[in-house]
Every structure is written in C-alpha cells, then in structure tokens.
Amino acid sequence: MSIPSMNVRDERDDRDNRDVVICECFARDGLQHEPAVVGVEQKVRLIDAFAQAGFARVEATSYSNPAVVPQFADASAVLEALPRRAGVHYKATCANVRAVERAVADAEAGFGANEISLLVSASESHSQKNLRRTRAQQWENIAEMAQCAGERFRVVGTISVAFGCPFEGDVPAAEVVRDVERYLSHGVRLISLGDTTGMATPRSVAALAGQLARECPEAVLIGHFHDSRGTALVNCLAAYEAGVRWFDASFGGVGGHPAKVQYGQGYTGNACTEDLVSLFESMGVRTGLDLDRMMDCARECETVLGRSLLGRVTRSGLHPRARSRAVREAVVR
Amino acid sequence: MSIPSMNVRDERDDRDNRDVVICECFARDGLQHEPAVVGVEQKVRLIDAFAQAGFARVEATSYSNPAVVPQFADASAVLEALPRRAGVHYKATCANVRAVERAVADAEAGFGANEISLLVSASESHSQKNLRRTRAQQWENIAEMAQCAGERFRVVGTISVAFGCPFEGDVPAAEVVRDVERYLSHGVRLISLGDTTGMATPRSVAALAGQLARECPEAVLIGHFHDSRGTALVNCLAAYEAGVRWFDASFGGVGGHPAKVQYGQGYTGNACTEDLVSLFESMGVRTGLDLDRMMDCARECETVLGRSLLGRVTRSGLHPRARSRAVREAVVR
C-alpha cells in the first residue's frame, strides 16, 4: 500500500534510530477526561515540544463530537496551528465516519493529521456500552471509515478490551486474532492492543503477542496498557520481551479509560511515559528520545495541569544509566 | 542450625501453603519516615490484622535509638502488647549491637520478636553515610550481633544498595556475593537484597539472582525493591522469574529509603503490597493471603495515615482473577 500524502511514512521507518517507538498520548488520551480545558496555544506548544523531544508518534487530538467531548472541539484549530516536524506522525483519533470525514477535510485543506486511529472493542458488551454499536455494526463502520480515509493517512486499528472485558471477563484470543485479520484486510497494519481496564497480566500479554506474531505476522503491534492495577510497566516489559516494539504512553500517567465514570472503578491511568522511558533506557533499549527534553516535557505537563502527576522519575530523576546517556549526548551536541 | 525458641520456624516452612512469601513492612519501614506518630494500640491492631490476613512475616518494629527515630521508641511496648499467631514471624530490625541486646532482653522477658534483621551496605560510601561505619567495621559489628542473637531468633541479613549505589554507581556483583557468603558464615540464610534507591533493572535483577543461586545455593533470597522510578513491580516479577520467592512490600507503597532527605532525590516508596499481591494472584502465583482481609488492611493503612496512599487496587479493586479466588474462598468459609 503506497502512502503518498502528508509525509506519511511506512511504520517500519519509525524505528530508524530507536529500538522502541513510544507514542506520546498526553494531548489526547491524557486530556480527554481532565476537567480543565487546555487552550489551543498550550496544546500546540506541548505537542510540538513532544515532537522536538524526539517522539516519532504523537497523539494530537480527537475528532470527537464537540457536544460530547468539549476538550477536543478545537481539533481542527490545533492541527492548523501545529508546526510539523519531519519524521513525526501526528495522530487524530476517529470514532466514526463523521470523524474520518472531518480528518479528510482538514487533510485536504493542508493541515490535517497524518495518522488516524479507528476503534473496535473485542467484546460485544463493551462495544455496545462504549461505542453504542454491536461489533458487527462497528466493523461495517470501520469498512466505511477505511474507505473514506483512503490512502491519505497512516491508519492505526485499535482493539479495546483485548486482554479482558470488565463485563464479560476473559476475552477469547481468537476474537482478537479475528479483529487483527479484519484490520489487515482493510490495509491497516498498525494494531494497538488496548488493556482498557487493567486486566492484562504478563502471561496473557506474552501469550496474545506470541499468538499474533505467529498467526498475523504482517501486523505491527502496539502495546497500550493502563495502570489500573499498577501493572502498566510490567505489561509493557512483557510485551517487549514477546517482541512488541510500539507502545502508547502518557506523561505523568494521565488519562486512560474513564473507569470511574463508566464502571464504578476508581483508578485508571496510562503507562507513564517518563517512567517507561527510564525503564527502557536503563536496560539499553533505545527510545530515540532527547532525554533532557523529554524530562522538560514531563514537568511542563505538570505545569499545564497545575498538579503533581504520577511519574516517579519526575521526582527521583531518570535511572542513572539513562541519565548518563543524556549527559553523553548533551556533550556531543 | 536448630532454632528452639519463640516459635521460630525454618524459613522453608513459610511456603507451606503459598508460592511466594510477602513480608508486610508497613508498621516499620512504612512508618519510619512518617511525620505522624502512630500510637502503640494502633500499631498493634495493624500488625495483628496483617497476621490475620495471612502474612507469614510482618516487620513489626525497629530497635532504633529513640532519640534518632522517635517513631519506634515504643518497640518493646508494641511487642509486649502484640498477640501472637501461629506460623507468623514478627520481625524487628536491628542496626547495631545495642539493638540486638534489647531484642534479646525482650525475648527473655517472653514477648520479643521471633525474627530480627541485620544490615550492611554493599558499597563503602553508602555504608559510611548510612551506617557511619566502614564496611569492615560493620562486618565486625555483624559478627558481634549474630553472636549476641544466638539461636533465639530467625535472622535476616539485609544488604543495602545491592543493585547500585547513589554515590558509587554500579556495585560489583562480586561484593554482593561476598556479603551473602559472610552472612551464611554467621548462620544467616535469609538474605534481603535491597534496591535502596531504585537502581535495579529487570536485567540486573535476573543476573544477580542467577549468580547467587549458582554461587550461594543455600541462601534464601528476599527481593526488597523500592519504587523510586516506578519499577518495583517490574523488578519483583524479574526476581520471581529468576527464582526468588520471598519479597518485602508495604501497604500503599509507603516507606522506602529516605531518598529526599539523604540524597536530594524526591521520590521513594516500597513495592506496594496490594498491587504486588494482585499481580501475583492474577498470574496464579499463590500468596497464601486472605485477599478480602488483605484489602481491608490496605484501606486501614490509609485510614491510619489519613490520606490516600499509592495502591492502585485500593481504587480499582483486585485483578478479576485474584478477586474470583477471594470469592471462591469466601464461599468455602
């Protein structure tokens, strides 16, 4: 599949100078359930700082219904004001056909996202509660969305509750495999496996990633782990050991599924970018980031939200092995 | 080595009904740097609740100098008031010979701890800053302490900065091996490897645990990981995969090394008991705990300190796989 427009690259090129590709999700997934409205200018400054720190993928905004998610009523305004950096994919999430139409319109106006994500749930109950559609209906939608998107964007296929559903419990791996195959049939190779309510375990992660590597080798898996039970990093590492090289994370661990609102559960949160980066770099796994700038970003996110977030290394500093790389590179610059 | 008194058991018996043995450290390591003084009655109630929840090891107090650590001026009073449960080791930490003498006096009065811990640092700088003694001096102390303790207690040998020193950086594994051998020569088989400032990585944990298993097979290793960089659970799991079956943890992740005070670093914290238990149980690794009571304990620790602590599962609930075991067992009871 050729991807001609908007500096869209083959996802394999994301790894030119790094072992793992972390998508920084603060500006969308992070902010989605924050009560404070963050202005266009601040969002643009943050997203550009993320790109300058070296993130090859930044989740920039969502083409949500502004009446439902006022935080992203400014989706087009943010993308229009956003300077673009070479080699960076700016992602916009799209929940339905209308969203993709807006993404296409902005792309045709010359300032759209160069990556969009589509969304299905691996369980019937979660699909109906979260998307208000059956799985079959959502797959019809996905077909229409993929067709509408054409080849303007790099497309990410997200699968919610891939490691377990809060309503149905265990989700059969065969369902997830089928969803991956469906995405592939629409030309979507980048597949984000969502641990929506923190039900993944290191063993289920290894099992699912292993099965997908065998049965759908052309899929490029993204690990999207929530920290609902403190296991985001444990599961990222299990995914890495199983061969996954793309990850979603958010500065300060902000965001994640609105568990409290939807399921009466109290805590959620994404994998925390700065802690995940420190972990990887301490193990010699290269993230491709400018670590000093990355830490500046983590602190800036705290400033924007006006509170201490959940990152540990914003308090304790990067792991010394990561820090020594940052120092070495600063000397070289 | 026969251990005749105070219901001291061979450490292998701790695993009668569980795959891993978690020592609950809230009452000592957790409270050590809390500004609020917790009274004797509250401490006794907490420690007994931990024992009733099924912890086979509970760190109960410290024979510290009351002028330096007022939080444990009540060490003897706590131990005297504490009801004892069969099969439970109540640990008191001992930093010097005077502390062991107090432990012996309480034991002879019939209410002492049945487990004590001794402490060395794996690096010279940390030994001098934390213990105000060279490593050689501290090993002379340890010899005297071990002799003074005799066979009254089960003795734990703790090694600080086993995975890296904030002053010296990497700590040679050979130094840690030598410390383990020295403890063994004093009849101390239970060895706690302390990741004092969060410098362990899953790889260094696997390497050190593997080397010790080969070179000191009679040692029983305890993983003591701080969450300074968000990696406590990652490292516990790496240790488990490398064969370690004993762990230290604290409800709410409270405690850990006073990094802020001593090293100008901002965050510390122990491995969080309730999150670690949820992780292990979700993987089918049995902790031997009554999970409902364990969760009650986690909430009670928040009540005692008057604030929300860092446990994720106190907000989101145990992992469903762990929860279903709790439900099954409640039905049986």
XYZ file of C-alpha atoms in Angstrom:
666
model
C 0.000 0.000 0.000
C 1.543 3.306 -1.028
C 1.002 6.230 1.274
C 1.586 9.291 -0.814
C 0.489 12.347 1.124
C 1.230 14.335 4.255
C 4.671 12.876 4.928
C 3.187 9.561 5.888
C 5.936 7.001 6.364
C 5.978 3.262 6.495
C 5.741 2.392 10.165
C 8.966 0.398 9.966
C 10.843 3.649 9.341
C 9.785 4.840 12.795
C 12.484 2.576 14.133
C 15.369 4.053 12.155
C 17.164 5.300 15.246
C 15.453 3.510 18.083
C 14.557 0.068 19.397
C 11.079 1.027 20.583
C 8.603 3.626 19.336
C 6.619 5.348 22.074
C 3.555 7.327 21.039
C 3.047 10.260 23.428
C -0.681 10.396 24.189
C -0.920 13.213 26.750
C -2.521 15.750 24.412
C -5.462 13.461 23.601
C -5.845 10.375 25.781
C -4.287 12.286 28.667
C -6.506 15.338 28.454
C -9.747 13.616 27.443
C -11.145 13.329 30.962
C -9.437 16.324 32.529
C -11.953 18.857 33.789
C -9.659 21.801 32.996
C -9.925 22.942 29.389
C -6.485 23.417 27.886
C -6.334 26.120 25.220
C -5.216 25.711 21.601
C -1.977 27.584 22.122
C -0.953 25.459 25.095
C -1.829 22.229 23.292
C 0.184 23.252 20.250
C 3.175 24.170 22.409
C 3.013 20.811 24.192
C 2.592 18.712 21.047
C 5.456 20.495 19.347
C 7.642 20.053 22.430
C 6.892 16.319 22.292
C 7.898 16.215 18.629
C 11.089 18.151 19.382
C 11.930 15.720 22.178
C 12.025 13.033 19.524
C 8.679 11.246 19.699
C 8.006 9.779 16.247
C 4.327 9.476 17.060
C 2.229 11.998 18.971
C -1.473 11.591 19.615
C -2.535 15.150 18.910
C -6.302 15.314 19.088
C -9.613 13.581 18.522
C -12.355 14.290 16.019
C -14.938 13.672 18.702
C -18.388 15.158 18.782
C -17.747 18.555 20.461
C -21.060 18.273 22.290
C -19.848 15.070 23.949
C -16.123 15.834 24.356
C -15.713 19.618 24.528
C -11.979 19.176 25.268
C -11.454 18.445 21.532
C -13.870 20.907 19.978
C -10.646 22.600 18.853
C -9.326 19.585 16.890
C -9.029 21.416 13.570
C -7.725 24.591 15.183
C -4.949 22.670 16.949
C -3.911 20.853 13.782
C -3.984 24.063 11.760
C -1.717 25.887 14.207
C 0.660 22.964 14.737
C 4.122 23.200 13.140
C 5.173 19.921 11.558
C 8.456 18.145 12.188
C 9.938 15.738 9.683
C 9.504 12.086 10.542
C 6.730 12.698 13.060
C 3.250 11.247 12.828
C 0.555 13.353 14.412
C -2.386 11.145 15.200
C -6.049 12.054 15.468
C -8.483 9.504 16.855
C -11.665 8.874 14.881
C -14.635 7.141 16.475
C -16.975 7.140 13.464
C -17.394 8.003 9.786
C -18.163 11.638 10.537
C -14.800 11.921 12.319
C -12.931 10.493 9.343
C -14.743 12.931 7.059
C -13.507 15.794 9.232
C -9.969 14.340 9.165
C -10.137 14.148 5.371
C -11.432 17.714 5.085
C -8.566 19.032 7.238
C -6.071 16.937 5.277
C -7.406 18.368 2.024
C -7.139 21.862 3.491
C -3.457 21.090 4.022
C -3.171 20.856 7.803
C -4.705 17.539 8.810
C -3.284 14.692 10.834
C -1.014 12.251 9.009
C -2.155 9.348 11.174
C -5.637 8.441 12.327
C -6.895 5.661 14.553
C -10.066 3.614 14.316
C -11.583 1.705 17.217
C -13.310 -1.589 17.861
C -13.999 -3.471 21.087
C -13.048 -7.133 21.326
C -16.139 -7.920 23.411
C -19.779 -7.480 22.482
C -20.804 -5.876 25.777
C -18.008 -3.350 25.757
C -18.720 -2.496 22.118
C -22.334 -1.777 22.922
C -21.623 0.238 26.084
C -18.622 2.167 24.812
C -19.426 2.575 21.099
C -23.208 2.076 21.272
C -22.935 -0.402 18.410
C -22.655 -4.162 18.118
C -19.305 -5.470 16.995
C -20.793 -6.348 13.600
C -22.129 -2.802 13.218
C -18.788 -1.305 14.210
C -16.968 -3.450 11.654
C -19.330 -2.140 8.977
C -18.402 1.324 10.186
C -14.711 0.506 10.059
C -15.060 -0.608 6.439
C -16.690 2.696 5.590
C -14.139 4.671 7.600
C -11.193 2.898 5.975
C -12.648 3.578 2.544
C -13.256 7.232 3.389
C -9.711 7.615 4.707
C -8.268 6.144 1.530
C -4.503 6.465 1.451
C -4.295 9.923 2.943
C -3.229 8.722 6.371
C -1.317 6.060 8.136
C -4.099 4.211 9.903
C -3.945 2.580 13.323
C -6.501 -0.042 14.277
C -7.254 -0.019 17.990
C -8.780 -3.008 19.759
C -10.258 -2.185 23.174
C -10.507 -4.746 25.995
C -8.098 -7.006 24.083
C -6.900 -8.551 27.369
C -10.215 -8.859 29.163
C -13.562 -7.137 29.454
C -14.965 -5.632 32.648
C -18.412 -7.044 31.736
C -17.579 -10.404 30.168
C -14.281 -11.281 31.839
C -11.822 -13.195 29.698
C -11.868 -12.284 26.014
C -11.096 -15.233 23.700
C -7.765 -14.672 21.941
C -9.450 -15.967 18.780
C -11.690 -12.862 18.756
C -8.668 -10.585 18.927
C -6.950 -12.544 16.167
C -10.071 -12.185 14.015
C -10.132 -8.422 14.664
C -6.488 -8.115 13.670
C -7.207 -10.065 10.485
C -10.142 -7.762 9.716
C -7.979 -4.686 10.181
C -5.324 -6.229 7.918
C -7.976 -6.895 5.276
C -8.660 -3.136 5.269
C -4.964 -2.408 4.785
C -4.447 -1.441 8.444
C -1.214 -2.962 9.727
C -0.528 -0.942 12.880
C -2.708 -2.534 15.573
C -2.999 -1.159 19.104
C -3.939 -3.776 21.692
C -5.780 -1.941 24.454
C -5.736 -3.163 28.048
C -8.673 -0.942 28.741
C -9.339 -1.718 32.404
C -6.009 -3.157 33.515
C -6.815 -6.839 33.098
C -3.693 -7.869 31.200
C -1.120 -9.957 33.019
C 2.465 -10.529 31.899
C 1.452 -14.053 30.945
C -1.636 -13.103 28.950
C 0.385 -10.406 27.192
C 3.105 -12.870 26.226
C 0.509 -15.408 25.085
C -1.500 -12.983 22.922
C 1.532 -11.256 21.423
C 3.054 -14.641 20.654
C -0.101 -15.956 19.020
C -0.491 -12.808 16.906
C 3.156 -12.936 15.831
C 2.566 -16.489 14.582
C -0.882 -16.045 13.045
C -0.730 -12.440 11.788
C 2.973 -11.801 11.176
C 2.318 -8.777 8.989
C 0.601 -6.914 11.851
C 2.694 -4.311 13.710
C 1.524 -4.485 17.322
C 1.280 -1.518 19.676
C 1.022 -2.175 23.425
C -1.479 0.146 25.104
C -1.539 -0.723 28.799
C -3.471 1.016 31.511
C -2.128 1.244 35.018
C -5.433 0.493 36.744
C -3.740 -2.110 38.938
C -0.183 -0.803 38.821
C 0.827 -3.206 36.064
C 1.343 -0.900 33.059
C 5.141 -1.164 33.117
C 5.098 -4.859 33.960
C 2.927 -5.466 30.919
C 4.930 -3.169 28.638
C 8.020 -5.149 29.550
C 6.248 -8.480 28.981
C 5.145 -7.192 25.562
C 8.675 -6.059 24.767
C 10.065 -9.469 25.715
C 7.423 -11.002 23.409
C 8.641 -8.859 20.501
C 6.335 -5.813 20.655
C 8.225 -2.615 19.789
C 5.488 0.066 19.627
C 3.931 1.445 22.808
C 1.426 4.076 23.838
C 2.116 6.121 26.972
C 1.232 9.454 28.501
C 3.299 11.875 30.537
C 2.513 11.608 34.218
C 0.400 8.502 33.529
C -2.509 10.836 32.848
C -5.570 9.581 31.037
C -6.673 6.078 30.355
C -10.134 4.734 30.292
C -12.736 6.625 32.343
C -13.130 3.626 34.608
C -14.634 5.620 37.439
C -17.344 7.112 35.309
C -18.231 4.057 33.302
C -17.584 1.110 35.556
C -17.673 2.415 39.106
C -13.988 1.660 39.433
C -11.763 4.232 40.970
C -8.426 4.320 39.278
C -7.119 4.256 35.774
C -4.201 5.922 34.070
C -1.951 5.234 31.127
C 1.517 3.811 31.188
C 3.616 6.736 32.391
C 5.902 7.947 29.615
C 8.826 9.178 31.677
C 8.925 6.053 33.850
C 8.630 3.768 30.817
C 11.407 5.660 29.039
C 13.633 5.447 32.120
C 12.978 1.701 32.355
C 13.742 1.060 28.689
C 16.835 3.242 28.620
C 18.137 1.691 31.861
C 18.020 -1.662 30.042
C 19.820 -0.297 26.979
C 16.622 -0.276 24.915
C 16.846 2.908 22.851
C 13.764 5.124 22.742
C 15.295 7.626 20.321
C 14.348 10.497 22.617
C 16.302 13.517 23.775
C 16.055 12.608 27.448
C 16.580 16.116 28.796
C 13.809 17.474 26.601
C 11.642 14.504 27.474
C 12.003 15.352 31.177
C 11.215 19.010 30.434
C 8.021 17.827 28.736
C 7.059 15.758 31.787
C 7.447 18.809 34.018
C 5.580 21.021 31.554
C 2.619 18.632 31.620
C 2.504 19.043 35.400
C 2.566 22.808 34.994
C -0.264 22.747 32.449
C -2.487 20.619 34.686
C -1.413 22.511 37.790
C -0.667 19.446 39.892
C 1.896 16.741 40.526
C 1.261 13.806 38.203
C 2.154 10.165 38.746
C 5.608 9.980 37.171
C 8.194 8.682 39.602
C 11.229 9.854 37.669
C 9.956 13.436 37.668
C 10.656 13.189 41.421
C 13.695 10.882 41.532
C 15.350 11.629 38.216
C 16.000 9.275 35.347
C 17.681 5.980 36.090
C 21.442 6.674 36.293
C 22.102 4.552 33.208
C 19.572 6.596 31.234
C 20.898 9.816 32.729
C 24.436 9.012 31.681
C 23.267 8.624 28.082
C 21.571 12.016 28.309
C 24.768 13.568 29.629
C 26.909 11.914 26.934
C 24.616 13.181 24.205
C 24.469 16.685 25.652
C 28.277 16.774 25.497
C 28.194 15.686 21.854
C 25.619 18.338 20.870
C 21.043 -24.877 62.871
C 18.315 -25.580 65.390
C 16.042 -22.681 66.260
C 14.491 -23.639 69.536
C 12.673 -20.649 70.958
C 9.795 -18.268 70.267
C 8.076 -20.387 67.601
C 10.857 -19.721 65.147
C 10.405 -21.867 62.044
C 12.673 -22.910 59.255
C 12.108 -20.354 56.510
C 11.173 -23.114 54.080
C 8.054 -23.802 56.122
C 6.824 -20.283 55.281
C 5.918 -21.666 51.888
C 3.695 -24.488 53.127
C 0.589 -23.019 51.566
C 1.915 -20.395 49.181
C 4.238 -19.898 46.233
C 5.636 -16.574 47.431
C 6.159 -15.173 50.920
C 5.492 -11.456 51.220
C 6.735 -9.693 54.344
C 4.413 -6.809 55.214
C 6.646 -3.877 56.171
C 4.135 -1.055 56.745
C 4.460 -0.995 60.525
C 8.224 -0.406 60.414
C 9.673 0.512 57.013
C 6.369 2.173 56.118
C 6.080 4.306 59.225
C 9.766 5.112 59.722
C 9.688 8.436 57.892
C 6.064 9.367 58.506
C 5.787 12.590 60.484
C 2.616 11.438 62.257
C 3.340 9.348 65.334
C 1.171 6.244 65.360
C 0.298 5.018 68.834
C 1.045 1.592 70.318
C -2.578 0.477 70.223
C -2.981 1.353 66.530
C 0.295 -0.329 65.604
C -0.676 -3.495 67.460
C -4.079 -3.557 65.795
C -2.488 -3.143 62.352
C 0.228 -5.752 62.876
C -2.295 -8.257 64.165
C -4.607 -7.536 61.230
C -1.684 -8.250 58.877
C -1.035 -11.558 60.639
C -4.726 -12.459 60.471
C -4.765 -11.671 56.751
C -2.211 -14.443 56.354
C 1.176 -12.733 56.170
C 3.762 -15.238 57.408
C 6.232 -12.419 58.014
C 5.426 -8.981 59.418
C 8.034 -6.319 60.041
C 6.776 -5.117 63.395
C 9.229 -2.580 64.739
C 12.816 -1.431 64.995
C 15.131 -1.296 67.969
C 16.386 2.074 66.819
C 17.810 4.734 69.066
C 14.653 6.540 70.271
C 16.481 9.863 70.132
C 17.064 9.366 66.397
C 13.869 7.543 65.391
C 11.135 8.505 67.868
C 8.563 6.566 65.817
C 9.952 3.336 67.332
C 10.629 4.460 70.877
C 7.716 2.127 71.647
C 9.370 -1.011 70.183
C 9.185 -3.061 73.381
C 5.720 -1.781 74.244
C 4.388 -2.822 70.816
C 5.912 -6.281 71.043
C 4.649 -6.762 74.589
C 1.073 -5.879 73.638
C 1.073 -7.844 70.402
C -0.920 -11.096 70.306
C 0.981 -13.871 68.517
C -0.407 -16.008 65.701
C 0.957 -19.448 64.937
C 3.263 -19.621 61.942
C 3.920 -15.874 61.864
C 7.328 -14.280 62.176
C 7.319 -10.825 63.700
C 10.482 -9.065 62.671
C 12.360 -6.302 64.468
C 15.181 -4.525 62.665
C 18.462 -4.119 64.496
C 21.061 -1.621 63.350
C 23.718 -2.331 65.984
C 24.753 -4.473 68.937
C 22.711 -2.396 71.395
C 19.600 -3.108 69.328
C 20.247 -6.857 69.440
C 20.760 -6.655 73.186
C 17.331 -5.028 73.516
C 15.836 -7.716 71.250
C 17.390 -10.408 73.444
C 16.136 -8.758 76.647
C 12.566 -8.615 75.286
C 12.832 -12.211 74.066
C 13.991 -13.310 77.515
C 11.103 -11.396 79.050
C 8.857 -13.567 76.863
C 7.485 -11.055 74.363
C 10.303 -10.350 71.915
C 10.391 -10.618 68.157
C 10.994 -14.081 66.687
C 12.851 -12.643 63.712
C 15.447 -9.879 63.601
C 17.293 -8.306 60.712
C 20.874 -7.081 60.480
C 22.109 -4.587 57.911
C 25.165 -3.993 55.759
C 25.694 -1.784 52.708
C 27.245 -3.270 49.593
C 29.174 -0.067 48.870
C 31.734 1.673 51.037
C 30.283 5.177 50.561
C 26.748 4.137 51.414
C 27.981 2.215 54.450
C 29.762 5.281 55.768
C 26.900 7.684 55.069
C 24.040 5.445 56.177
C 25.647 3.403 58.959
C 28.531 5.761 59.831
C 30.884 2.792 59.659
C 33.164 1.300 57.051
C 32.054 -1.988 55.578
C 34.824 -3.763 57.518
C 33.652 -2.166 60.782
C 30.055 -3.110 60.077
C 31.015 -6.723 59.416
C 32.769 -6.782 62.802
C 29.521 -5.477 64.251
C 27.526 -8.136 62.424
C 29.713 -10.861 63.916
C 29.069 -9.493 67.378
C 25.341 -9.055 66.685
C 24.988 -12.597 65.335
C 26.757 -13.978 68.394
C 24.619 -11.896 70.748
C 21.442 -13.064 68.975
C 22.459 -16.700 69.307
C 19.683 -19.030 68.269
C 16.827 -17.087 69.799
C 15.660 -15.604 66.508
C 15.394 -16.306 62.862
C 17.888 -13.827 61.465
C 17.604 -11.935 58.181
C 20.695 -10.407 56.622
C 19.916 -7.251 54.682
C 22.238 -5.881 52.003
C 21.566 -2.242 51.072
C 22.358 -0.818 47.622
C 22.782 -4.368 46.292
C 21.762 -3.200 42.792
C 23.635 0.086 42.652
C 24.773 2.898 44.904
C 23.676 6.526 44.564
C 27.269 7.622 45.301
C 29.357 4.984 43.545
C 27.051 3.850 40.748
C 27.296 0.206 39.790
C 28.042 -2.157 42.659
C 30.157 -5.169 41.666
C 28.129 -8.361 41.942
C 31.219 -9.967 43.485
C 30.814 -7.659 46.529
C 27.224 -8.773 46.999
C 28.218 -12.424 46.638
C 30.902 -11.917 49.293
C 28.365 -10.293 51.633
C 25.988 -13.213 51.158
C 28.821 -15.632 51.924
C 29.684 -13.670 55.066
C 26.073 -13.795 56.249
C 25.998 -17.533 55.561
C 29.178 -17.966 57.589
C 27.284 -16.464 60.532
C 24.437 -18.921 60.054
C 22.202 -16.317 58.380
C 20.477 -17.875 55.382
C 17.619 -15.431 54.700
C 19.185 -12.589 52.713
C 17.282 -9.447 51.704
C 18.678 -7.756 48.595
C 17.842 -4.066 48.906
C 17.317 -1.871 45.856
C 17.733 1.135 48.084
C 17.405 3.943 45.553
C 15.597 2.250 42.675
C 18.624 1.375 40.569
C 17.772 -2.250 39.851
C 16.664 -3.170 36.363
C 14.922 -6.397 35.366
C 18.175 -7.482 33.750
C 20.427 -6.707 36.714
C 17.928 -8.438 38.997
C 17.927 -11.572 36.846
C 21.724 -11.510 36.616
C 22.359 -11.098 40.360
C 19.677 -13.570 41.441
C 21.009 -16.089 38.924
C 24.600 -15.653 40.065
C 23.641 -16.016 43.741
C 21.561 -19.104 43.009
C 24.635 -20.687 41.416
C 27.296 -19.497 43.843
C 25.370 -19.440 47.146
C 22.607 -22.019 46.673
C 21.932 -22.317 50.399
C 20.948 -18.623 50.626
C 17.218 -17.845 50.650
C 16.871 -14.550 48.783
C 14.349 -11.826 49.588
C 13.625 -9.166 46.957
C 13.327 -5.700 48.504
C 12.625 -3.248 45.687
C 11.931 0.435 46.005
C 9.617 2.178 43.588
C 11.776 5.281 43.177
C 11.469 5.019 39.386
C 8.212 3.096 39.132
C 9.992 -0.228 38.721
C 9.246 -2.035 41.992
C 6.753 -4.457 40.439
C 8.803 -4.911 37.279
C 11.769 -5.915 39.425
C 9.720 -8.138 41.753
C 8.498 -10.011 38.695
C 12.020 -10.281 37.259
C 13.171 -11.671 40.614
C 10.283 -14.124 40.667
C 11.135 -15.318 37.160
C 14.743 -15.772 38.353
C 13.573 -17.998 41.217
C 13.209 -15.548 44.130
C 10.179 -16.439 46.290
C 10.455 -14.057 49.256
C 9.553 -10.370 48.913
C 9.273 -7.292 51.084
C 6.405 -4.869 50.438
C 4.402 -2.227 52.247
C 0.722 -1.355 52.043
C 0.147 1.712 49.915
C 3.798 1.632 48.825
C 4.600 3.645 51.946
C 8.154 3.923 53.200
C 11.364 3.067 51.480
C 14.626 4.826 51.759
C 14.537 8.491 52.788
C 15.883 9.496 49.419
C 14.686 13.056 49.693
C 16.404 13.672 52.981
C 19.636 11.873 52.300
C 20.257 12.231 48.587
C 18.263 15.231 47.422
C 16.056 12.928 45.396
C 12.360 13.375 45.548
C 10.571 10.092 45.447
C 10.927 6.750 47.058
C 8.432 4.163 48.268
C 8.349 0.430 48.744
C 6.808 -2.124 46.457
C 3.100 -1.714 47.105
C 1.717 -4.814 48.838
C -1.819 -4.797 47.462
C -0.675 -4.202 43.870
C 2.029 -6.881 44.143
C -0.471 -9.354 45.599
C -2.960 -8.584 42.820
C -0.229 -9.106 40.207
C 0.934 -12.415 41.670
C -2.569 -13.770 42.201
C -3.635 -12.705 38.684
C -0.814 -14.920 37.404
C -1.842 -17.853 39.577
C 1.082 -17.320 41.953
C -0.345 -18.016 45.403
C 0.435 -15.506 48.151
C -1.369 -17.507 50.856
C -3.307 -14.404 51.893
C -6.961 -13.923 52.685
C -7.495 -11.378 49.924
C -10.551 -9.716 51.459
C -8.716 -9.166 54.716
C -5.639 -8.037 52.817
C -7.722 -5.357 51.090
C -9.220 -4.328 54.441
C -5.668 -3.883 55.735
C -4.767 -1.681 52.756
C -7.737 0.568 53.484
C -6.961 0.602 57.201
C -3.417 1.814 56.481
C -4.915 4.745 54.560
C -7.185 5.500 57.494
C -4.313 5.429 59.967
C -2.216 7.820 57.879
C -5.233 9.944 56.979
C -4.556 10.090 53.280
C -4.864 8.146 50.056
C -1.770 6.013 49.546
C -0.273 4.766 46.284
C -2.018 1.416 45.868
C -3.836 1.157 42.570
C -6.002 -1.789 43.513
C -7.357 0.053 46.539
C -9.011 2.251 43.872
C -9.712 -0.253 41.077
C -10.159 -3.468 43.021
C -8.127 -6.623 42.829
C -7.491 -8.117 39.412
C -10.609 -10.138 38.485
C -8.665 -13.403 38.573
C -7.490 -12.633 42.101
C -10.968 -11.451 43.066
C -12.559 -14.660 41.858
C -10.245 -16.644 44.128
C -11.264 -14.419 47.044
C -14.937 -15.022 46.242
C -14.427 -18.796 45.918
C -12.671 -18.938 49.262
C -15.279 -16.777 50.962
C -17.942 -19.249 49.789
C -15.948 -22.151 51.228
C -15.507 -20.429 54.584
